[in-house]
CSV table of C-alpha atoms in Angstrom, one decimal:
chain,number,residue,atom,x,y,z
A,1,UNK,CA,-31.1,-85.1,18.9
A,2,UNK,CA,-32.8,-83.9,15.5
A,3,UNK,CA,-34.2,-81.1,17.6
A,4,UNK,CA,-31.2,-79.7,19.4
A,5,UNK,CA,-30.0,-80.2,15.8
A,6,UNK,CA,-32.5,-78.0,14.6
A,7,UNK,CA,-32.1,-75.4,17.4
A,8,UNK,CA,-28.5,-75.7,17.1
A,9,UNK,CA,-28.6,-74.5,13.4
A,10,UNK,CA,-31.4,-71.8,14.2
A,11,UNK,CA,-29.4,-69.9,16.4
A,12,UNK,CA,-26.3,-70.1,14.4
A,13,UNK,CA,-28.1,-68.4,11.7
A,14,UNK,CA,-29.2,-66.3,13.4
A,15,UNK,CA,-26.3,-65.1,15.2
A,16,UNK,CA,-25.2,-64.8,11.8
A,17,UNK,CA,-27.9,-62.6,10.7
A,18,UNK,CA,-27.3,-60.2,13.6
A,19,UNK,CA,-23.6,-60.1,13.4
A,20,UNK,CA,-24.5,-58.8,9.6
A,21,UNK,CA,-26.9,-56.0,10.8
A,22,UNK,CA,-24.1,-55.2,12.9
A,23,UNK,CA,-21.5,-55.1,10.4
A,24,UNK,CA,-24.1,-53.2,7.8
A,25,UNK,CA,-24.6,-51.0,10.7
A,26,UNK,CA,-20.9,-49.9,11.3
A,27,UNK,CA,-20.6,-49.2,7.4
A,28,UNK,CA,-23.2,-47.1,7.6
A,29,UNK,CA,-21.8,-44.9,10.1
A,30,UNK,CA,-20.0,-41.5,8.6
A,31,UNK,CA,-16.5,-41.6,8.8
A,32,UNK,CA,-14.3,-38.5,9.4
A,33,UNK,CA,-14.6,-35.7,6.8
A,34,UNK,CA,-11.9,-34.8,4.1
A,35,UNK,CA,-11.2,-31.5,5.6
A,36,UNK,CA,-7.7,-30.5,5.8
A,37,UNK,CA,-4.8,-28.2,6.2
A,38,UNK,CA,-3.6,-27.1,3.0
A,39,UNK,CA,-0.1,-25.8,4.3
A,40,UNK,CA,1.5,-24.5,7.4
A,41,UNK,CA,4.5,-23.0,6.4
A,42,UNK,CA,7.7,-21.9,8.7
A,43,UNK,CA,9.7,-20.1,5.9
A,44,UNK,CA,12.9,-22.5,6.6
A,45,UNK,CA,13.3,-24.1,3.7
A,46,UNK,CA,15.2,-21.8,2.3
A,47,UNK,CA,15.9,-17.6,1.7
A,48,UNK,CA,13.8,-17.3,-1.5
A,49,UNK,CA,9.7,-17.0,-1.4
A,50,UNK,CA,9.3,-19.4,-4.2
A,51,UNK,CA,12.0,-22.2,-2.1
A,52,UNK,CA,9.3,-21.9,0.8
A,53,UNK,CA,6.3,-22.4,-2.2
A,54,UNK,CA,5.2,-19.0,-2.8
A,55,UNK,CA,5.2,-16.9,-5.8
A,56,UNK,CA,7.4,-13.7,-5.2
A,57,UNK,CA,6.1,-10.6,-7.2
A,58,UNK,CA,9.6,-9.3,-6.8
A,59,UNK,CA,10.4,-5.9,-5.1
A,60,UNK,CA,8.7,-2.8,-6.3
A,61,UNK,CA,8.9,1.3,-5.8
A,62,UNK,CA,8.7,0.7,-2.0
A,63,UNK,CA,8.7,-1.3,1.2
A,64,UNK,CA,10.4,-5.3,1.1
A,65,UNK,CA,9.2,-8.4,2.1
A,66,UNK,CA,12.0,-10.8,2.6
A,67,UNK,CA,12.8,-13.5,4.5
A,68,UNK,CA,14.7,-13.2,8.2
A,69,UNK,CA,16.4,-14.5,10.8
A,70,UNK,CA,16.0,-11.4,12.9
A,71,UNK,CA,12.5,-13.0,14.6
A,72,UNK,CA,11.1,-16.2,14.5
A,73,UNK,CA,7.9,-18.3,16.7
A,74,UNK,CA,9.5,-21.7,15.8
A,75,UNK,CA,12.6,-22.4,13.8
A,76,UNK,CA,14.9,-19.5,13.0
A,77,UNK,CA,13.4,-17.5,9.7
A,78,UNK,CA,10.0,-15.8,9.3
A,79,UNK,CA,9.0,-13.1,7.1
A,80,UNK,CA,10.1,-9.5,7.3
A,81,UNK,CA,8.1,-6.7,5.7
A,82,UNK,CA,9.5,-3.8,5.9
A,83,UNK,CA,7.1,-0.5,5.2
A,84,UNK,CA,8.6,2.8,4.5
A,85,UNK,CA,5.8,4.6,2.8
A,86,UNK,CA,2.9,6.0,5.4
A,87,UNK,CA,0.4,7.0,2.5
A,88,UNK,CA,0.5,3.3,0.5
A,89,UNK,CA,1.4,2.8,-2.8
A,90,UNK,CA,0.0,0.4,-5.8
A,91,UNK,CA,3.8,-0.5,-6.3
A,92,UNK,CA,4.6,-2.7,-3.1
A,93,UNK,CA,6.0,-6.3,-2.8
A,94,UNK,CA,3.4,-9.1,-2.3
A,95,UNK,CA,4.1,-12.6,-2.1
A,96,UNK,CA,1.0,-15.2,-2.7
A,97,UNK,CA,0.3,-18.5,-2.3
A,98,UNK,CA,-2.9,-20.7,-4.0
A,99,UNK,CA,-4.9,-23.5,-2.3
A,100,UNK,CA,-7.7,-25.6,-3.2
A,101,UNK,CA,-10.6,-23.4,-4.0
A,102,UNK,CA,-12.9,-23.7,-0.8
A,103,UNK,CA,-16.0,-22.2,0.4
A,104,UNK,CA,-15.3,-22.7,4.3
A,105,UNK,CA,-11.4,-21.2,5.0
A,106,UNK,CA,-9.0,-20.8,8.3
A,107,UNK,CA,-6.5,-19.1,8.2
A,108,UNK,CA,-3.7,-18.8,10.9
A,109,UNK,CA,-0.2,-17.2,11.6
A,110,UNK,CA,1.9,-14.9,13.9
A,111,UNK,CA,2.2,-11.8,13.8
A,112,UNK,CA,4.3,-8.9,15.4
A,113,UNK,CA,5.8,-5.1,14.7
A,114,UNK,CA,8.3,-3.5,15.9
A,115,UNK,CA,8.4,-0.7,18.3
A,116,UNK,CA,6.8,2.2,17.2
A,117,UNK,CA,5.2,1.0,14.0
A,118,UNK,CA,2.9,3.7,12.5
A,119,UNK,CA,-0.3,2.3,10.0
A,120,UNK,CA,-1.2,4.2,6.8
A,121,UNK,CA,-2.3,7.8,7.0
A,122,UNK,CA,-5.5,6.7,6.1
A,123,UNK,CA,-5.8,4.7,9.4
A,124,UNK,CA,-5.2,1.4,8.0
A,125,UNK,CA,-2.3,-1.1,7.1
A,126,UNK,CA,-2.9,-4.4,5.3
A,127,UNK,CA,-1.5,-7.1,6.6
A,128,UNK,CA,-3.3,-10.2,4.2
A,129,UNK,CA,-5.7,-10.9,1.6
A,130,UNK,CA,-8.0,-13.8,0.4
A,131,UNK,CA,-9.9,-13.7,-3.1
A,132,UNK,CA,-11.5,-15.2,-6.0
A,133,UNK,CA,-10.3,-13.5,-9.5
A,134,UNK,CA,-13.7,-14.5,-10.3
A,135,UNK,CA,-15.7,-11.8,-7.7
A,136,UNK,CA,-16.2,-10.6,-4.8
A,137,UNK,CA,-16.2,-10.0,-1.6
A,138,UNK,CA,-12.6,-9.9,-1.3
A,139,UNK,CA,-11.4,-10.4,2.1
A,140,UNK,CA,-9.0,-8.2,3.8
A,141,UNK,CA,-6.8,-8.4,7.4
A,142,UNK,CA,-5.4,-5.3,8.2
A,143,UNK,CA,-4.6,-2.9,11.1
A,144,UNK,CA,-7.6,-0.7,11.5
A,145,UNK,CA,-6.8,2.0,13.6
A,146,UNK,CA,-4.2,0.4,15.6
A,147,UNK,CA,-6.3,-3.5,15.8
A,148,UNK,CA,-6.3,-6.5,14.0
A,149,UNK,CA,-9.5,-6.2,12.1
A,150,UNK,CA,-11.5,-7.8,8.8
A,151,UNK,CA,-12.4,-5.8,5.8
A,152,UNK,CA,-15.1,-7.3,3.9
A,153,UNK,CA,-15.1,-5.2,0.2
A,154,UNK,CA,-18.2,-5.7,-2.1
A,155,UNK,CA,-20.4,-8.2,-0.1
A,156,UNK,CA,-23.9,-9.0,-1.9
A,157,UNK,CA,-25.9,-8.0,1.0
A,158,UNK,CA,-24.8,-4.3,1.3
A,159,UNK,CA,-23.9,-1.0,-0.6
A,160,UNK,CA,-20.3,-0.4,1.3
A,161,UNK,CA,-17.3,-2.5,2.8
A,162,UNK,CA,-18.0,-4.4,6.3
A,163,UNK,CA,-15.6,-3.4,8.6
A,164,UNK,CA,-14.7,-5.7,12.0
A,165,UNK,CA,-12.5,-4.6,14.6
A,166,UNK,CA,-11.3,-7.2,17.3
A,167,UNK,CA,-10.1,-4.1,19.5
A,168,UNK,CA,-6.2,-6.1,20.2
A,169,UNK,CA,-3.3,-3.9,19.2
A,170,UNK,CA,-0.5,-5.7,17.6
A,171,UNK,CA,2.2,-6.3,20.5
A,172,UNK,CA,5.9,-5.2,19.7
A,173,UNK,CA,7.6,-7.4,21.9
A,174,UNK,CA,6.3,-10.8,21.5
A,175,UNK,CA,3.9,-12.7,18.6
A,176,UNK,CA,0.5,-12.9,18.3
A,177,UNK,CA,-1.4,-15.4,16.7
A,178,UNK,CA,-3.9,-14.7,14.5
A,179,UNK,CA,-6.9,-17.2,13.2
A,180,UNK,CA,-9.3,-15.9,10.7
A,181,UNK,CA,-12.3,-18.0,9.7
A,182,UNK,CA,-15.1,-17.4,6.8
A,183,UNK,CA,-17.7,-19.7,5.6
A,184,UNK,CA,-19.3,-18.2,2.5
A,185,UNK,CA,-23.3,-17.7,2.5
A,186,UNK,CA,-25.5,-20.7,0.8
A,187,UNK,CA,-26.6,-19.1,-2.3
A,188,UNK,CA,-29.7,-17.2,-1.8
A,189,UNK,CA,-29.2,-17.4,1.9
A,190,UNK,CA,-27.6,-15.4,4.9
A,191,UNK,CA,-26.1,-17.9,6.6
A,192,UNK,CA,-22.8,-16.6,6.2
A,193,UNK,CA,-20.3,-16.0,9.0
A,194,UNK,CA,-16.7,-14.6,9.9
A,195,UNK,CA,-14.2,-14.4,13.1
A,196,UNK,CA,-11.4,-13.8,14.3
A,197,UNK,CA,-9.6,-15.0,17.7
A,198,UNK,CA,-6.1,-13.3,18.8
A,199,UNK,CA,-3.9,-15.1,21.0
A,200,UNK,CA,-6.8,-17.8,21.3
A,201,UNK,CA,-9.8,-15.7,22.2
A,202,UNK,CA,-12.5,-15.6,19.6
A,203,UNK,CA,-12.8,-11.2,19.2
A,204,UNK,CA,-14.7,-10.6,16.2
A,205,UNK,CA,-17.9,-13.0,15.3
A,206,UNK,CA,-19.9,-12.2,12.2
A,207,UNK,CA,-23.0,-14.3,11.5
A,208,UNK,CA,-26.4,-13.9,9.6
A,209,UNK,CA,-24.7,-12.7,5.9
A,210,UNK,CA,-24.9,-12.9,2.8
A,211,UNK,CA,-21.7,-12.5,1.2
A,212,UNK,CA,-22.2,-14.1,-2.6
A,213,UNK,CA,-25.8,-13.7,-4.7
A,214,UNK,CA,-28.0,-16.3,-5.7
A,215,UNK,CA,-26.9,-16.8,-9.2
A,216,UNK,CA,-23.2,-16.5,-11.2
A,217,UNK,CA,-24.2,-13.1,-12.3
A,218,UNK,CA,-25.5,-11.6,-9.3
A,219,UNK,CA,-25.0,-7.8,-9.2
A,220,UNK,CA,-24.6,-6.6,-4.7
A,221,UNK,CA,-25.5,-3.3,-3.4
A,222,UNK,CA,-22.0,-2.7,-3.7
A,223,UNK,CA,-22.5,-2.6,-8.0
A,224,UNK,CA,-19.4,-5.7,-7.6
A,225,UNK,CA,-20.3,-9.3,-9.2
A,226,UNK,CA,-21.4,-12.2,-6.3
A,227,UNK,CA,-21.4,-14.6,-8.3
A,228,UNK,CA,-22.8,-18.0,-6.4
A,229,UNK,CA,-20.0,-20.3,-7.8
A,230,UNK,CA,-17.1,-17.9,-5.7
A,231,UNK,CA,-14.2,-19.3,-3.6
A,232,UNK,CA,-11.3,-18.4,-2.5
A,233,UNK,CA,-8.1,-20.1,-3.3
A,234,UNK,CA,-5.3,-17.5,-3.3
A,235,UNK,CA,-3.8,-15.3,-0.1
A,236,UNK,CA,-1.5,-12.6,-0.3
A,237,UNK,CA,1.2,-11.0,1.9
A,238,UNK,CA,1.1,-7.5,1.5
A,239,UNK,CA,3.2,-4.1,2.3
A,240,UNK,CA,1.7,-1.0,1.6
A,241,UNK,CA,1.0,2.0,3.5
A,242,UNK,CA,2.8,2.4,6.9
A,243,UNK,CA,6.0,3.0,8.7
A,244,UNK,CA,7.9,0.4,10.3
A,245,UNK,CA,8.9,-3.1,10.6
A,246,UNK,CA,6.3,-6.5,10.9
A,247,UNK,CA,7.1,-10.2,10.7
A,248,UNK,CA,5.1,-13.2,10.3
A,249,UNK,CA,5.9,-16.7,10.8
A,250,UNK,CA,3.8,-20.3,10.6
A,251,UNK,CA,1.0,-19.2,8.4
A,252,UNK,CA,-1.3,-21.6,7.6
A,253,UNK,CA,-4.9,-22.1,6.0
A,254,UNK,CA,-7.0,-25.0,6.0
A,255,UNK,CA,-11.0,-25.9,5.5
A,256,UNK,CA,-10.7,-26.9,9.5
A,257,UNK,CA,-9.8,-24.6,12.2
A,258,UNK,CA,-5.7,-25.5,12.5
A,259,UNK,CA,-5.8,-23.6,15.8
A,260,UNK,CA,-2.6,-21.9,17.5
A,261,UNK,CA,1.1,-23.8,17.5
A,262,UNK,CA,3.0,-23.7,20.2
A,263,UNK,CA,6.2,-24.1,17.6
A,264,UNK,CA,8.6,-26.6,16.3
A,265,UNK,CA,8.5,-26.1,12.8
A,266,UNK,CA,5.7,-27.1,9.6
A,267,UNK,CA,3.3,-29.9,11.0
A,268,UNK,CA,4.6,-29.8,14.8
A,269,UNK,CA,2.2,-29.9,17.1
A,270,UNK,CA,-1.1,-27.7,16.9
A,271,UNK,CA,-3.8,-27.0,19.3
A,272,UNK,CA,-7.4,-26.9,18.1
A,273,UNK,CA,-9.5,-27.3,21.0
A,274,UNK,CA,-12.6,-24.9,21.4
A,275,UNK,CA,-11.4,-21.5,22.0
A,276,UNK,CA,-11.5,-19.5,25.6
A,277,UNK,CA,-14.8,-17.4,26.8
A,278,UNK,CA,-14.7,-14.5,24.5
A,279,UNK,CA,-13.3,-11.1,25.7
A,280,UNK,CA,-14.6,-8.3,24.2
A,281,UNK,CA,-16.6,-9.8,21.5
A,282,UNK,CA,-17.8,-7.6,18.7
A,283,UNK,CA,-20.6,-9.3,17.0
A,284,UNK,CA,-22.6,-7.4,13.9
C-alpha cells in the first residue's frame, strides 16, 4: 500500500507539473493585435460636418462640400462636393478629420461622379489627402487623367512626386469603393509599400520604398524634410479643380485593412477577406 501510495502521489504531481507547462504555454502564446478601425463614418448623424465629427473649414471662393440626400451606399446622406472651377483654386472647402497618429494606414470609402464630370485642366482632380504637419511625403488620391490614382509628394528616396495610376475610371452610375493602404518605410530602409484596390481588386501595388529618412532631420531628393518620427493622423476631403458633381459615403480608416461594406450604416457589416486576383496591376 505505501508504494501505490507513493506512485499515487508521483503521478499526481506530476500531472500537476504538466498541466502547468501547459497553462505557462497558452500564456505565452500572442494574443490578437491592437489594431483597429478608427472610424467608419456614414454622414447620418446629422446635416453639419462637425455633427458627423469632422472639422468644417467652412465654404470658400468656390465649389461646396455639403452633406446630401441626393446619393447614398447605405443610409440616406453622403457627401456632396460640388466643383465648379476647372483650373483649381487655393480657396476651396475641405472638411478633415484626425486619427491616432499611425505608421501603417487604410483607408476606405465610396466614391462616384456624376455624368459628365470633367478633372482639372491640369489633368488632375483631388479627391483626399493624408499628412503629417510635421513632413513629408504627403499622400494624395486623386483623378489622374480620368483614374483613381496615388500621388506621393516629396518622398525621401527620389527628386519628384511618385505618381500611381490604377487605370479604373470613376463610374457615374453606381459607387465604387476605394481602399488605399500605406505602410511607411523602417527608417533607413526601403521596405515601404502602397496600394490600392477598386471595387475589391488590388490595381496599384508599390513596394521596395523609402518614403521617410533615417533621422528627424533628414533632407530627400525632393529638398522636403523626412523626418523618421512621421505619421499620418489627419485626412482631408477636398474640392478643387474640376467641373462637376462627386459624392462619397462610408469612409473609413484604420491600421487594418477594413475591406469593402456591403452597407447598413457605421459598424454594419464589412468584408476583409484577401482580395480577388489582380487585374491590371501596376506595380513600380
Amino acid at each position: 500500500m505505501r508504494i501505490g501510495t507513493a506512485r499515487f502521489k508521483m503521478t499526481v504531481v506530476t500531472l500537476g507539473r504538466k498541466i502547468l507547462l501547459l497553462l505557462m504555454f497558452i500564456l505565452a502564446i500572442p494574443g490578437p493585435s491592437n489594431a483597429a478601425t478608427f472610424f467608419d463614418i456614414d454622414f447620418e448623424s446629422g446635416s453639419s460636418f462637425v455633427a458627423n465629427g469632422w472639422n468644417d473649414y467652412g465654404t470658400e471662393s468656390y465649389g461646396n462640400l455639403l452633406i446630401s440626400t441626393d446619393q447614398a451606399l447605405s443610409g440616406t446622406h453622403s457627401v456632396k462636393g460640388v466643383f465648379d472651377n476647372v483650373n483649381g483654386s487655393s480657396q476651396t472647402p475641405q472638411i478633415v478629420k484626425t486619427f491616432p497618429p499611425s505608421t501603417h494606414i487604410f483607408n476606405r470609402f465610396a466614391y462616384r461622379i456624376s455624368p459628365g464630370f470633367q478633372i482639372g485642366s491640369n489633368n488632375f482632380t483631388k479627391i483626399m489627402r493624408f499628412r503629417d504637419a510635421n513632413g513629408y511625403p504627403i499622400i494624395w488620391l486623386e483623378l489622374h487623367g480620368g483614374v483613381y490614382s496615388v500621388t506621393v509628394e516629396g518622398p525621401y528616396d527620389f527628386h519628384d512626386v511618385y505618381i500611381l495610376d490604377s487605370g479604373v475610371a470613376p463610374s457615374s452610375t453606381s459607387w465604387d469603393q476605394v481602399e488605399f493602404e500605406i505602410q511607411l518605410n523602417t527608417p533607413g530602409s526601403s521596405n515601404g509599400a502602397i496600394r490600392m484596390w477598386v471595387n475589391g481588386d488590388l490595381r496599384v501595388e508599390q513596394t521596395g520604398k523609402a518614403y521617410i529618412g533615417p533621422t528627424n532631420s533628414s533632407i530627400g531628393q525632393s529638398g522636403q524634410l523626412n523626418p523618421a518620427n512621421l505619421t499620418f493622423n489627419d485626412q482631408t476631403i477636398y474640392i478643387q479643380s474640376g467641373l462637376g458633381v462627386v459624392y462619397f459615403d462610408r469612409v473609413a480608416v484604420g491600421d487594418t485593412r477594413i475591406g469593402t461594406t456591403t452597407g447598413g450604416g457605421a459598424g454594419g457589416t464589412t468584408d476583409i477577406t484577401p482580395p480577388s486576383t489582380p487585374l491590371g496591376l501596376q506595380i513600380r
